CSV table of C-alpha atoms in Angstrom, one decimal:
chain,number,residue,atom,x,y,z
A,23,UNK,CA,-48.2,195.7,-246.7
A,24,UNK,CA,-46.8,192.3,-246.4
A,25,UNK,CA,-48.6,189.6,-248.8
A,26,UNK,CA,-50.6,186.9,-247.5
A,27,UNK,CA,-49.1,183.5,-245.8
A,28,UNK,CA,-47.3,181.1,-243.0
A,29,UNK,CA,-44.5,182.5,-241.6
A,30,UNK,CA,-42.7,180.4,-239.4
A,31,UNK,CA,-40.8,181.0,-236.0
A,32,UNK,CA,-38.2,178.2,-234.4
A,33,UNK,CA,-37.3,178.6,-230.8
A,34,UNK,CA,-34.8,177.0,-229.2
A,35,UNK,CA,-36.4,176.7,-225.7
A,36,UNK,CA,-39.6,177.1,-224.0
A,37,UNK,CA,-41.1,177.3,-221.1
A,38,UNK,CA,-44.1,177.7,-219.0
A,39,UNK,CA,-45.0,180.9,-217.8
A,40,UNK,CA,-46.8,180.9,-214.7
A,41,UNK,CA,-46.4,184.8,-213.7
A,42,UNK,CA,-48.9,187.5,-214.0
A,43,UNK,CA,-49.8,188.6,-216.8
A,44,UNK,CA,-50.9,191.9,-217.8
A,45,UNK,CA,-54.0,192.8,-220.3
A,46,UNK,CA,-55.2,196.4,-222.2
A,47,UNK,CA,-58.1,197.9,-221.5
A,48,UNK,CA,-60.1,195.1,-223.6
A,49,UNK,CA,-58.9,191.9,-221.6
A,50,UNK,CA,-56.6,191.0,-224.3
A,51,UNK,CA,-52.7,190.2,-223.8
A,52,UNK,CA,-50.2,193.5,-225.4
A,53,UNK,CA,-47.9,191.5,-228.0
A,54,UNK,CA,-45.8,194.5,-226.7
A,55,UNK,CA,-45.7,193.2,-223.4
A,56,UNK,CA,-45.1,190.0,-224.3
A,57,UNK,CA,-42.2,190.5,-226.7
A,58,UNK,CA,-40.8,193.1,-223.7
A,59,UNK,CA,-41.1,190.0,-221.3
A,60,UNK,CA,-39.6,187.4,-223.7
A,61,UNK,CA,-42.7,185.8,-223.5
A,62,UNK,CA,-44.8,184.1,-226.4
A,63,UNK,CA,-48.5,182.9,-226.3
A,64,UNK,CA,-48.3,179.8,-228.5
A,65,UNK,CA,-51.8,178.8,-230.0
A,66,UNK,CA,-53.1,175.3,-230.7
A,67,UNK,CA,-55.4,175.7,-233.7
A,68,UNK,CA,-57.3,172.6,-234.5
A,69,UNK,CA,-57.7,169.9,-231.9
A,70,UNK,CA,-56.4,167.0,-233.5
A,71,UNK,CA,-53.1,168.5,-234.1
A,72,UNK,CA,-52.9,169.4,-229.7
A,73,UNK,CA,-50.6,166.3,-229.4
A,74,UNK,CA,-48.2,167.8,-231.8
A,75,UNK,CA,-47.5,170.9,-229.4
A,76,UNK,CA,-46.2,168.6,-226.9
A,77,UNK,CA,-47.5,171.1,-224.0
A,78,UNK,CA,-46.3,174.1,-225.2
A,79,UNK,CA,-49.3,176.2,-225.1
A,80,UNK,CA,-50.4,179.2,-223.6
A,81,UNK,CA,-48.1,181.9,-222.6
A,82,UNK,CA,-44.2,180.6,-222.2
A,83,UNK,CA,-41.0,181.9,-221.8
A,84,UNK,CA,-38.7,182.3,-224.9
A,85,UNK,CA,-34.9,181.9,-224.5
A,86,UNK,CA,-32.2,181.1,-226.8
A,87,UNK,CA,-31.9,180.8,-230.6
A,88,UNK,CA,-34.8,182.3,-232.6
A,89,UNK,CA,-35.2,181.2,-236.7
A,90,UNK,CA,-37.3,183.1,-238.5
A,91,UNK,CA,-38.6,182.3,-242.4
A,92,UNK,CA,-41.5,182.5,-244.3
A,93,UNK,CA,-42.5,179.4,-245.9
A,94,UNK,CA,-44.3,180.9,-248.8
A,95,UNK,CA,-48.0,181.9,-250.0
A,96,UNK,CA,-50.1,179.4,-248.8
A,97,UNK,CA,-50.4,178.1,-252.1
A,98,UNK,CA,-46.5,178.0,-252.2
A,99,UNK,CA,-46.4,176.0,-248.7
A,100,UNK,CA,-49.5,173.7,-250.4
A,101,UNK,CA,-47.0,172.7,-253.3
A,102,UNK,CA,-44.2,172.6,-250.8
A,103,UNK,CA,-46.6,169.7,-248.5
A,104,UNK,CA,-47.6,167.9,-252.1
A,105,UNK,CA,-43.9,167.7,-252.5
A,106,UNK,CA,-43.6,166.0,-249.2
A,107,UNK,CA,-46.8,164.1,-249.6
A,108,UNK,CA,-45.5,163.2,-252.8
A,109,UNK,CA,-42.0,161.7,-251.2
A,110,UNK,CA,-44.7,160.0,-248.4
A,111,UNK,CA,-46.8,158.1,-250.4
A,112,UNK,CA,-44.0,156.5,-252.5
A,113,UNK,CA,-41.5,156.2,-249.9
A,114,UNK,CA,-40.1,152.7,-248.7
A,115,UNK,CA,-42.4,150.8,-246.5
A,116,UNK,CA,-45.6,152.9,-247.5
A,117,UNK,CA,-47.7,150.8,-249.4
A,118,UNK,CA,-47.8,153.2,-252.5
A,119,UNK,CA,-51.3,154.2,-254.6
A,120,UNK,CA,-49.9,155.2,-257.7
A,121,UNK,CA,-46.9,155.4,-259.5
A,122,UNK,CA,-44.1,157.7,-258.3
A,123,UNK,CA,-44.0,159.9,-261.8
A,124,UNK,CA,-47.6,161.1,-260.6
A,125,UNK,CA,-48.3,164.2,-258.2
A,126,UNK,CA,-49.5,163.8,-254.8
A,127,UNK,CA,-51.9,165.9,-253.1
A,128,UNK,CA,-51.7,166.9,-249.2
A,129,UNK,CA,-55.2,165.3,-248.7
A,130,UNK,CA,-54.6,162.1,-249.4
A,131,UNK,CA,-52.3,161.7,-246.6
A,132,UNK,CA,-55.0,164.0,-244.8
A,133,UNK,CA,-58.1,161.6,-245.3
A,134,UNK,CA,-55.9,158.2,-245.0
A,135,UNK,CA,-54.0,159.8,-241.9
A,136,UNK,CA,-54.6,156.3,-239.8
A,137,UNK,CA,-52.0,155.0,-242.6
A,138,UNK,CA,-49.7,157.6,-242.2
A,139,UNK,CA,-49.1,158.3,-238.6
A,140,UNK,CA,-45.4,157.8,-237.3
A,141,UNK,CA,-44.0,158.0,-241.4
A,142,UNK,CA,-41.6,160.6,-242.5
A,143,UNK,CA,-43.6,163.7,-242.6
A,144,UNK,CA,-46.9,163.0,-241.5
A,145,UNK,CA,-46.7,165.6,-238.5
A,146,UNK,CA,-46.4,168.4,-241.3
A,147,UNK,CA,-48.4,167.6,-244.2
A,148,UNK,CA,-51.2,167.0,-242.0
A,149,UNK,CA,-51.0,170.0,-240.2
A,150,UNK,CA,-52.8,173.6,-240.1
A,151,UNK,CA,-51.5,176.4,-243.0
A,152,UNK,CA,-52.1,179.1,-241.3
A,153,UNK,CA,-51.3,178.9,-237.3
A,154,UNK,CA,-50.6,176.4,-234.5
A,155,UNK,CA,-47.5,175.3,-232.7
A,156,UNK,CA,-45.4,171.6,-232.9
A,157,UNK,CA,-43.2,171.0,-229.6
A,158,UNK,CA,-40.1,169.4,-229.0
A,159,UNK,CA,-40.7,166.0,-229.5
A,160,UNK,CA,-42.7,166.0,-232.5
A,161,UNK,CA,-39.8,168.6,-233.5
A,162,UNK,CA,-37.3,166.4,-232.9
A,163,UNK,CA,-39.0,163.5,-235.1
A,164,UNK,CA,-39.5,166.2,-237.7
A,165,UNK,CA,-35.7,166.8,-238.0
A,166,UNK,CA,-34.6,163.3,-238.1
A,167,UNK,CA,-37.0,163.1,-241.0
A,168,UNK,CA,-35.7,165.9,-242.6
A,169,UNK,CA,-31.7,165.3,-241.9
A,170,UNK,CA,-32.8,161.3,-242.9
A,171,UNK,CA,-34.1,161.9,-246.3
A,172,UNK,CA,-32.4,165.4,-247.3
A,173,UNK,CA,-31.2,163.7,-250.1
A,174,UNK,CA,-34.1,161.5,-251.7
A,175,UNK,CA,-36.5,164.4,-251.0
A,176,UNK,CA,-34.2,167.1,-252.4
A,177,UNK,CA,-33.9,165.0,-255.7
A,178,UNK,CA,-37.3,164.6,-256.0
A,179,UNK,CA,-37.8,168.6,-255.4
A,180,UNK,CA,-34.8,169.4,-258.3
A,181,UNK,CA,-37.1,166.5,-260.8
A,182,UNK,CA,-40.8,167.8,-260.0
A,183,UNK,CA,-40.5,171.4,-259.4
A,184,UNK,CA,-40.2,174.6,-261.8
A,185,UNK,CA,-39.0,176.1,-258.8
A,186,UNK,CA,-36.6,173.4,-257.5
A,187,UNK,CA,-34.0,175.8,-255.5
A,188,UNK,CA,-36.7,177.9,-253.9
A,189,UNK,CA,-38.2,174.7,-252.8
A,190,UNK,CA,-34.5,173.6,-251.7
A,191,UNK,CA,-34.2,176.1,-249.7
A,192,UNK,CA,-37.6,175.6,-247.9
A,193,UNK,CA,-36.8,172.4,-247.0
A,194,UNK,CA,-33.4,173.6,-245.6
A,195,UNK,CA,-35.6,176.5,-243.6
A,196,UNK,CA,-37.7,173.7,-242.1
A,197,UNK,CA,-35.1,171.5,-241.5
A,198,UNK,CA,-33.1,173.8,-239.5
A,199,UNK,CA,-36.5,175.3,-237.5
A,200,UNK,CA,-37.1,171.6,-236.6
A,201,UNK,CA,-33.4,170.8,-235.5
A,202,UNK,CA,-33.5,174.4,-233.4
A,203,UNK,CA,-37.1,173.2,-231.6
A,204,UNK,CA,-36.1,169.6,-231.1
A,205,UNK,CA,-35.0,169.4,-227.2
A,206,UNK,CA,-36.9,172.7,-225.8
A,207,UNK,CA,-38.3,174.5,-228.4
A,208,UNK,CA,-40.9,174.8,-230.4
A,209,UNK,CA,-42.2,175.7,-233.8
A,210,UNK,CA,-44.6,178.8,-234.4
A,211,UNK,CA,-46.7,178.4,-237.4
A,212,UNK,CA,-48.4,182.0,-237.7
C-alpha cells in the first residue's frame, strides 16, 4: 500500500478532448480507458485556484513528455511550501513581517494572498495539497520563479532544513514539472 500524499504529474502538452467518451456501468469515466486513449480528466479542486488551470480542465489529450514525482507526505510538501513562503515573505520587494532567521508558515501568504499575488511563488504556496491542476501560463510563471531564484531559495533550504538535499531535490522536481508544463502542458496535483 502506498503511504499517504501529493504526487505530482508534468505534461508536456494538452489538449481539449471533445470526442466521445465512454463510461462503466455506473456513469463514471474507466481511468483504463482513459490511459488507453492518452487521455487525462484534469480536476479543478477549489474555485479560487480555476484561474491557475488556465483551461485545462475536463477530459484532454496527453502527448509528449510525462514527469512523474512525489512531492512528499503532506506534511513533507507543508514544510516544503513554509520553505517557499519562508523565501516569499522576506524576499526583495515584499514588504517583510518578521525577521528572515524566523519560520514562515504557508497561511500567512494564504490569509494576506491580496499582498502576494504575481510574487515568486504565490501560485504554489497558495494552492490545494491534495489535487487540482495549474496550466501553461501559470506553469510558465512558476518556472521562471523557480530557474530565477534556484540559488537564493536552495541556500535558504541547505540553512533551515534537517533535510536540506531531500528538499533540494524537491525543488529541482518542481522546477523541471513547471519548465515541462510551461507552453502546453500542465501540472497534475493528485
Amino acid at each position: 500500500m502506498r503511504p499517504i500524499g501529493l504526487d505530482i504529474t508534468a505534461y508536456e502538452n494538452v489538449e481539449e478532448y471533445d470526442g466521445k467518451v465512454e463510461t462503466n456501468k455506473y456513469g463514471d469515466i474507466s481511468y483504463e480507458w482513459l490511459q488507453k486513449n492518452d487521455l487525462n480528466k484534469f480536476y479543478v479542486a477549489h474555485e479560487a485556484h480555476r484561474p491557475r488551470a488556465d483551461g485545462v480542465e475536463g477530459i484532454c489529450r496527453i502527448s509528449g513528455e510525462v514527469h512523474t514525482f512525489r512531492a512528499g507526505s503532506y506534511s513533507g510538501y507543508s514544510a516544503f511550501r513554509n520553505l517557499l513562503a519562508t523565501f516569499l515573505l522576506n524576499h526583495e520587494g515584499v514588504e517583510p513581517s518578521r525577521e528572515i532567521s524566523e519560520h514562515v508558515e504557508s497561511h500567512e501568504v494564504w490569509n494576506n494572498s491580496e499582498n502576494f499575488e504575481g510574487k515568486p511563488f504565490y501560485e504554489i504556496i497558495n494552492f490545494s495539497d491534495c489535487e487540482g491542476t495549474i496550466g501553461p501560463e501559470t506553469s510558465a510563471k512558476l518556472a521562471q520563479d523557480f530557474e530565477e531564484h534556484e540559488e537564493d531559495v536552495k541556500s535558504l533550504i541547505k540553512r533551515r532544513s534537517d533535510s536540506s538535499d531531500y528538499y533540494v531535490r524537491k525543488y529541482d522536481a518542481w522546477m523541471q514539472a513547471f519548465k515541462l508544463a510551461a507552453t502546453t502542458g500542465a501540472v497534475e496535483f493528485h
